[in-house]
PDB file of C-alpha atoms and ligand atoms in Angstrom:
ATOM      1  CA  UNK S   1     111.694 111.433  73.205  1.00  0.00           C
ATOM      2  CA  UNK S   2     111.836 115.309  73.271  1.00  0.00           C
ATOM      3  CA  UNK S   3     108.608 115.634  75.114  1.00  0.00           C
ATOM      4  CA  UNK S   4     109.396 112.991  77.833  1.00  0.00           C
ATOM      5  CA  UNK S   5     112.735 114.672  78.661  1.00  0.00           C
ATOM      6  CA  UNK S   6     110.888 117.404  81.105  1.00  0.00           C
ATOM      7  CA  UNK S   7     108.972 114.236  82.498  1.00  0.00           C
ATOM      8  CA  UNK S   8     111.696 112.403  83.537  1.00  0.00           C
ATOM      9  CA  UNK S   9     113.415 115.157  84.950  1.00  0.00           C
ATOM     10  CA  UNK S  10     110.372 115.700  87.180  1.00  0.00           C
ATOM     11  CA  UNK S  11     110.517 112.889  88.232  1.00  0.00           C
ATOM     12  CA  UNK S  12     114.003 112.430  88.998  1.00  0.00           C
ATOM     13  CA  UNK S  13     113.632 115.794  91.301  1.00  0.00           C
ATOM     14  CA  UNK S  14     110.650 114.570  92.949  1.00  0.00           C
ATOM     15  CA  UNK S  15     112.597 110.790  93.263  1.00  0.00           C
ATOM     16  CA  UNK S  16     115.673 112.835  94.880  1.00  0.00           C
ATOM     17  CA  UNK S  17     113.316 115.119  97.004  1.00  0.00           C
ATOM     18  CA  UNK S  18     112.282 111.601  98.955  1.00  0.00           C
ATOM     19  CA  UNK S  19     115.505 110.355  99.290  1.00  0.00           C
ATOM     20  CA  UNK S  20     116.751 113.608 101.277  1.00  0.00           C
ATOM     21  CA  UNK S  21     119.449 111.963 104.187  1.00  0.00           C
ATOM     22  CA  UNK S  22     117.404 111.331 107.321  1.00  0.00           C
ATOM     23  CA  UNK S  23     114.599 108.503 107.190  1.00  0.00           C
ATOM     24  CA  UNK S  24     111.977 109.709 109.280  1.00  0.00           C
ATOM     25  CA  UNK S  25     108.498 107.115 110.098  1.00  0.00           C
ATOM     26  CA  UNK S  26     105.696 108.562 111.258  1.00  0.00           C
ATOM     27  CA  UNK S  27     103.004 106.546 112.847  1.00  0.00           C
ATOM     28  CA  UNK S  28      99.815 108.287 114.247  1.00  0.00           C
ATOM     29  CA  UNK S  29      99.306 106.550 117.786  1.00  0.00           C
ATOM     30  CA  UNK S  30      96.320 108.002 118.893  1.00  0.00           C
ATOM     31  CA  UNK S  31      93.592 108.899 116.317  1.00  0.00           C
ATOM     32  CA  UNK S  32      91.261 111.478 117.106  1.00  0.00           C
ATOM     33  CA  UNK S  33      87.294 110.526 117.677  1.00  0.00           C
ATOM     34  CA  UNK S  34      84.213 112.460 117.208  1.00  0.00           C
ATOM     35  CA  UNK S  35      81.240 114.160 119.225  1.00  0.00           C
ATOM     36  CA  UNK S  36      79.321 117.136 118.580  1.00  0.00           C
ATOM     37  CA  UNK S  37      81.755 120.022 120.583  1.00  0.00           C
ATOM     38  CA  UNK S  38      84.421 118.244 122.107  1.00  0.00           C
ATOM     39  CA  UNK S  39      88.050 118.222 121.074  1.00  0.00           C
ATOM     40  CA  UNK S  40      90.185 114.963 121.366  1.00  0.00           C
ATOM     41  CA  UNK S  41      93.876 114.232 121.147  1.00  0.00           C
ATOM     42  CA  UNK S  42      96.000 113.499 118.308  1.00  0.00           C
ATOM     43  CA  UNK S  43      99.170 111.596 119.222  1.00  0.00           C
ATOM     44  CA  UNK S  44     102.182 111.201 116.616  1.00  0.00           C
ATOM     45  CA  UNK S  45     105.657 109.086 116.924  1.00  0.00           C
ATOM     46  CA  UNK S  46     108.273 110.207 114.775  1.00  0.00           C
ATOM     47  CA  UNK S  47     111.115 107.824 114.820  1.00  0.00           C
ATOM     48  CA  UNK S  48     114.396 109.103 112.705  1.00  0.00           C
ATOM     49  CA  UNK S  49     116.265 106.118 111.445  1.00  0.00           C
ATOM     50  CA  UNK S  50     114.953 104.300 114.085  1.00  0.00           C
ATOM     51  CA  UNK S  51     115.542 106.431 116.764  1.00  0.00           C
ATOM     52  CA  UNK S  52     112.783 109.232 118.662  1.00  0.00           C
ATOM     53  CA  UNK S  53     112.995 111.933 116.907  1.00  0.00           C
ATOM     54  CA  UNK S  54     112.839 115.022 118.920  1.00  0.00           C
ATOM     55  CA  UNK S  55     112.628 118.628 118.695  1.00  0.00           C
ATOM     56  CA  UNK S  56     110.640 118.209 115.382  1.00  0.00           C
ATOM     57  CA  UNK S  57     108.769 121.428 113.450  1.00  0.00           C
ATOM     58  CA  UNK S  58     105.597 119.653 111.745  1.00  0.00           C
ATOM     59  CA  UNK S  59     102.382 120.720 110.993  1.00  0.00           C
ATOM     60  CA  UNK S  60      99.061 118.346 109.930  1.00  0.00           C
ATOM     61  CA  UNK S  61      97.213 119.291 107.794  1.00  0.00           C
ATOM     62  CA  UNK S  62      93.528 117.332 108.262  1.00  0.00           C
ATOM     63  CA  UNK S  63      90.959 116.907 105.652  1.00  0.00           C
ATOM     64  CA  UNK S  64      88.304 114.329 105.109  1.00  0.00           C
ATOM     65  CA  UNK S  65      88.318 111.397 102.767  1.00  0.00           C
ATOM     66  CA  UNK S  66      85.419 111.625 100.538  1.00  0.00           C
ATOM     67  CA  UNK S  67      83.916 115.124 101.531  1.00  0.00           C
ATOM     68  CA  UNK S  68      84.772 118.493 101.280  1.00  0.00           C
ATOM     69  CA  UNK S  69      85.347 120.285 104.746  1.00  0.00           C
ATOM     70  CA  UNK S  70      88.216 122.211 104.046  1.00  0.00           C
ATOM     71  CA  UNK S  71      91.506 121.703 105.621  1.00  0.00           C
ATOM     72  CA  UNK S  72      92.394 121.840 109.516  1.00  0.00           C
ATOM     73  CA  UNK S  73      95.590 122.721 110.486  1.00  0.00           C
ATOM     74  CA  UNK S  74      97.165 121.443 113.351  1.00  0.00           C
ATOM     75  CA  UNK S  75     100.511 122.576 115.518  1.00  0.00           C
ATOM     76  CA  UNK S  76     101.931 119.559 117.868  1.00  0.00           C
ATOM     77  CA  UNK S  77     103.367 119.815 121.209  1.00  0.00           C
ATOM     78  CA  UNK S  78     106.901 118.071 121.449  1.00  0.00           C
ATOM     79  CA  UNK S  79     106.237 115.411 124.707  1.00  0.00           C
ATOM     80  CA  UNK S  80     109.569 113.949 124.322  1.00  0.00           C
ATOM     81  CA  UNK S  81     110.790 110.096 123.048  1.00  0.00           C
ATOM     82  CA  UNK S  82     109.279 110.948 119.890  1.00  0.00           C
ATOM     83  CA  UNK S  83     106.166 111.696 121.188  1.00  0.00           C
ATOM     84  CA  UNK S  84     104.009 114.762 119.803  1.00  0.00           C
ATOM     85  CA  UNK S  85     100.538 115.798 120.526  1.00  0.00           C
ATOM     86  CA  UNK S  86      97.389 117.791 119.484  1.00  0.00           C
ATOM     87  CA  UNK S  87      93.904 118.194 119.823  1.00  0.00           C
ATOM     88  CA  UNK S  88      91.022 118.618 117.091  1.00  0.00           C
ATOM     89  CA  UNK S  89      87.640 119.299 117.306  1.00  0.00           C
ATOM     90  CA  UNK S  90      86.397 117.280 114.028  1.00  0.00           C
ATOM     91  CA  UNK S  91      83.044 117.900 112.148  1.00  0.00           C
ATOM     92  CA  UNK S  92      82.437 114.396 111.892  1.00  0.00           C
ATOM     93  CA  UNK S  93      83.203 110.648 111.719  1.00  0.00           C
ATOM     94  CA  UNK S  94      84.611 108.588 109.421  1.00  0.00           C
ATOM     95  CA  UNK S  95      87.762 108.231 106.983  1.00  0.00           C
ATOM     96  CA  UNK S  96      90.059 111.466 107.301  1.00  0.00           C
ATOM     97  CA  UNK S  97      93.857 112.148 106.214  1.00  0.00           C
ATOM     98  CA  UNK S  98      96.669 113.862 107.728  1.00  0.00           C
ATOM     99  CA  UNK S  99      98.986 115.753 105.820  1.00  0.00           C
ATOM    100  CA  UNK S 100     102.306 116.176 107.629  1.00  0.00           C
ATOM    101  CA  UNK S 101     104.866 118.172 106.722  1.00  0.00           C
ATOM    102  CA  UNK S 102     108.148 119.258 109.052  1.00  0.00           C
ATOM    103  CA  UNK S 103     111.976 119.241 109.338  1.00  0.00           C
ATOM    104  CA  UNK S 104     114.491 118.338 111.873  1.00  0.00           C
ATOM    105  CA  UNK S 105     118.035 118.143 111.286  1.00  0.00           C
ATOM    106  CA  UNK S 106     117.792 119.942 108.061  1.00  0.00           C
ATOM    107  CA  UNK S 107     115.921 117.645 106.648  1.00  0.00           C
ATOM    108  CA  UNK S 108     112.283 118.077 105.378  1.00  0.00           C
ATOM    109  CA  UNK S 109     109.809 115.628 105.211  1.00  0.00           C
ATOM    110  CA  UNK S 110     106.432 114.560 104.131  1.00  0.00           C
ATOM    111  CA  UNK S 111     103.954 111.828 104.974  1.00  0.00           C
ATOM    112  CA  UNK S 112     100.153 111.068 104.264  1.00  0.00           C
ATOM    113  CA  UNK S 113      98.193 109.058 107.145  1.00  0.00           C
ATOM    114  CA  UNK S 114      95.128 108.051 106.655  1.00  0.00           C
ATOM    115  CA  UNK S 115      92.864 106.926 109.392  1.00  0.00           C
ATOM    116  CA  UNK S 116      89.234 106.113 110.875  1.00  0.00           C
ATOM    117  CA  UNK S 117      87.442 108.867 113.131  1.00  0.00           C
ATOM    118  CA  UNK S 118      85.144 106.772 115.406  1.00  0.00           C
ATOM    119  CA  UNK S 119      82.004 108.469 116.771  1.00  0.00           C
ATOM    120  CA  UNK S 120      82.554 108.742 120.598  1.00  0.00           C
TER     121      UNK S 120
HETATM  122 CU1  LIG T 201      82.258 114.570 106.163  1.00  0.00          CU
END
């Protein structure tokens, strides 16, 4: 019982860390595609309990799946009604995952998308 103590108060940190106030959803609207040199946008709505969520700080962080290409980081552009975009120049097709991380309000939050990279 000893040893699980520091578990479980892991846990209860990282179970309080999600739980923070504000309930923010993020939904990727417009996935990126791919061809050889050409950069395509990434579109993100950010709704905070239900509502559009503006004047958001977030960064993505992009990475692939099932292969190693290192990370891309990505800044957004705040377009307004909850409504942020970027543009990425990916090295290829196929299953990737965004990392976001922001705040707004005080409150931080996290989210993992994953999503399918067509080739254009
Ligand atoms: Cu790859």
């Amino acid at each position: 019982m000893k040893k699980l103590l520091p578990v479980f108060m892991f846990l209860m940190l990282f179970l309080a860390g999600c739980s923070s106030g504000s309930d923010f959803e993020i939904n990727l609207k417009e996935a990126p595609k791919y061809k050889a040199g050409e950069s395509y946008p990434v579109v993100i709505e950010v709704l905070q309990d239900g509502e559009p969520a503006a004047k958001l700080d977030f960064v993505a962080y992009l990475e692939m799946a099932k292969m190693d290409h290192g990370t891309i980081e990505l800044d957004f552009e705040d377009k307004g009604n909850g409504v942020y975009e970027s543009s990425v120049e990916l090295p290829m097709a196929g299953e990737w995952i965004a990392n976001i991380e922001g705040e707004g309000d005080g409150s931080a939050f996290e989210h993992v998308i994953t999503f399918e990279v067509e080739k254009e």
